[in-house]
Amino acid sequence: MTYLAPRQGLFAIILLVSFCLQTLLLVISTDQQLSNSRAQKGEQMVAQLIDEARLSLENKDRVSLSVIANRYTSEQDVTRILIKDNNGDVLVPVGNAPMQQGDTISQIATKGDAVIGSVALTLKDISKGEIIAMQWPFVIGSMLLHLLLWLIYGYIARPTKEQINALSRAIQDLHREQYRQIDQREFARGYERNLERGDETEGVSTESASAAANAAATSHNPNADKSDLPRKLDIHSAVNQYVRGQQGQNLELDATHDTTAHAMSNDGADNLKDQVTAGKDNNHDSHKPNGSNGSNGSNGMARLSANRPFDSVSVQIVFHDEFNMLERLAPSQRLPYLALCTQLLNQAVTELLKQPLLLGVSAINEPHFDESGAYVMLKADNSHAKVALAGVMLAKLYLMLNKIIHDKHIELSRFALPAKAGVSDNAQVEAMSHLLESVGKKEQMLILLPNAGIKQINHHVQLQSVMRPTTVYERECAIFDGGNDAMIQRLADVRNAVLMIEETEEQG
């Protein structure tokens, strides 16, 4: 993109003022020169007229004086000649001085010591337009010169790429600093308001939240019975009630619930971490020299190959926490929030795998959220199972749920973080972790799968490449850019089902 020179319009105004001043000075100097030359010429003409008309003036011969005066009025610069006698009476008035004004030169005519009369000669003024017309080559040349200077300035003074990049970085740093200050102030005010509201919301029960969630799911079901219409409520109100219920719970009960959830998912999380650690170790071994371990080198080449086989995928969900706010949060608020995220993720996995489209896909572990996020391992039980599609749908489903939770928490001045997700096969778990940290943006899903996985999701989702990739993994990575109507509707139904899980459990 080509940028204009800075303040190019102001520079054009300066050049226009310069051109006008230069033209004005030209007119003034030319007028002064012409005035001096006309004054000298007028004095010479008056002296010559007196010499020629001395005898006629002495005899007061009006006819002779008129002939002599008419000869001088034929000059272009002379507008009027007035000849008077020694008594001041006008003898000959010649010319049209009332129509044209100018400088008048007067001189007394003498013969010896006697005064015989006087002669007054008027020279017309030269207009400014005539001067400009006389000097038109200079005026046109000056105008073209100023126009050329403006064009040269517009080309030379354009900012370079280095200057544009430096200015962009400075603006980003300024906005980032302002955003950090505003975010810290808002978080502090929200934290104080939450402490003040803690006593007011103790009476809110989780039973009302479950009823609201069921009403929200019913409102999104087009086949719902008409008898259920009074129970309809949007999902945002359901989550609102749910968050208020979570806010009113006793801190001791929250700690007990978090400890129980951690114990239930400890085995699955340990297995997942062992698999991730093994994947990282194998990935590091693939970069070792071929001297001591030739098989590891061949495995590393297989991981980089787009045709590598796979039968399971890893869904990584991390928080988009630019300012490390989760670490600074008090445990009394952090643990219930992580427990809520864990509960939503587990319910999302359970409800999603009930879909007939994903028949044959099962979850290896029970995910658990901590400060670094959560992992979900999905495995294909047979060759027809669409495990790659299941991973993409699970990541998108949780991003939809987290969006609702995040918006409602912010609306109630509660702490919440946006999320981002990554879907990859087991060979690229570590690479996806780095991509989420370096390339991933909030509410975004990254996909790093071999060709077989891309074929599974190709008919259901739209993908786009990473802009300006700098590594091999960034070049192979794809960004989720939307899905077809059938998949989005199916995910919306599963989302509604997740929000009404609690009421279903209570009725059972």
CSV table of N, CA and C in Angstrom, one decimal, residues 306-310 387-389 449-458:
chain,number,residue,atom,x,y,z
A,306,ALA,N,2.8,-35.4,5.6
A,306,ALA,CA,1.3,-35.1,5.5
A,306,ALA,C,0.5,-36.4,5.4
A,307,ASN,N,1.2,-37.5,5.0
A,307,ASN,CA,0.5,-38.8,4.8
A,307,ASN,C,0.6,-39.7,6.0
A,308,ARG,N,1.0,-39.2,7.2
A,308,ARG,CA,1.2,-40.0,8.4
A,308,ARG,C,-0.1,-40.6,8.8
A,309,PRO,N,-0.1,-41.9,9.3
A,309,PRO,CA,-1.3,-42.5,9.7
A,309,PRO,C,-1.7,-42.0,11.1
A,310,PHE,N,-3.0,-42.0,11.5
A,310,PHE,CA,-3.4,-41.6,12.8
A,310,PHE,C,-4.8,-42.3,13.1
A,387,VAL,N,-12.8,-39.6,13.6
A,387,VAL,CA,-12.3,-39.0,14.9
A,387,VAL,C,-11.8,-37.6,14.6
A,388,ALA,N,-11.3,-37.2,13.5
A,388,ALA,CA,-10.9,-35.8,13.2
A,388,ALA,C,-12.1,-34.9,13.2
A,389,LEU,N,-13.2,-35.3,12.7
A,389,LEU,CA,-14.4,-34.4,12.7
A,389,LEU,C,-14.9,-34.3,14.1
A,449,LEU,N,-3.6,-31.5,11.2
A,449,LEU,CA,-3.9,-32.9,10.9
A,449,LEU,C,-3.3,-33.3,9.6
A,450,PRO,N,-3.0,-34.6,9.5
A,450,PRO,CA,-2.5,-35.1,8.2
A,450,PRO,C,-3.6,-35.1,7.1
A,451,ASN,N,-3.3,-35.5,5.9
A,451,ASN,CA,-4.2,-35.5,4.8
A,451,ASN,C,-5.5,-36.3,5.1
A,452,ALA,N,-5.4,-37.4,5.7
A,452,ALA,CA,-6.5,-38.2,6.0
A,452,ALA,C,-7.5,-37.5,6.9
A,453,GLY,N,-7.0,-36.8,7.9
A,453,GLY,CA,-7.9,-36.0,8.8
A,453,GLY,C,-8.5,-34.9,8.1
A,454,ILE,N,-7.8,-34.2,7.2
A,454,ILE,CA,-8.3,-33.1,6.5
A,454,ILE,C,-9.5,-33.6,5.6
A,455,LYS,N,-9.3,-34.8,5.0
A,455,LYS,CA,-10.4,-35.3,4.2
A,455,LYS,C,-11.7,-35.5,5.0
A,456,GLN,N,-11.5,-35.9,6.2
A,456,GLN,CA,-12.7,-36.2,7.1
A,456,GLN,C,-13.5,-34.9,7.3
A,457,ILE,N,-12.9,-33.8,7.5
A,457,ILE,CA,-13.6,-32.6,7.8
A,457,ILE,C,-13.8,-31.7,6.7
A,458,ASN,N,-13.3,-32.0,5.5
A,458,ASN,CA,-13.3,-31.1,4.3
A,458,ASN,C,-14.7,-30.8,3.9
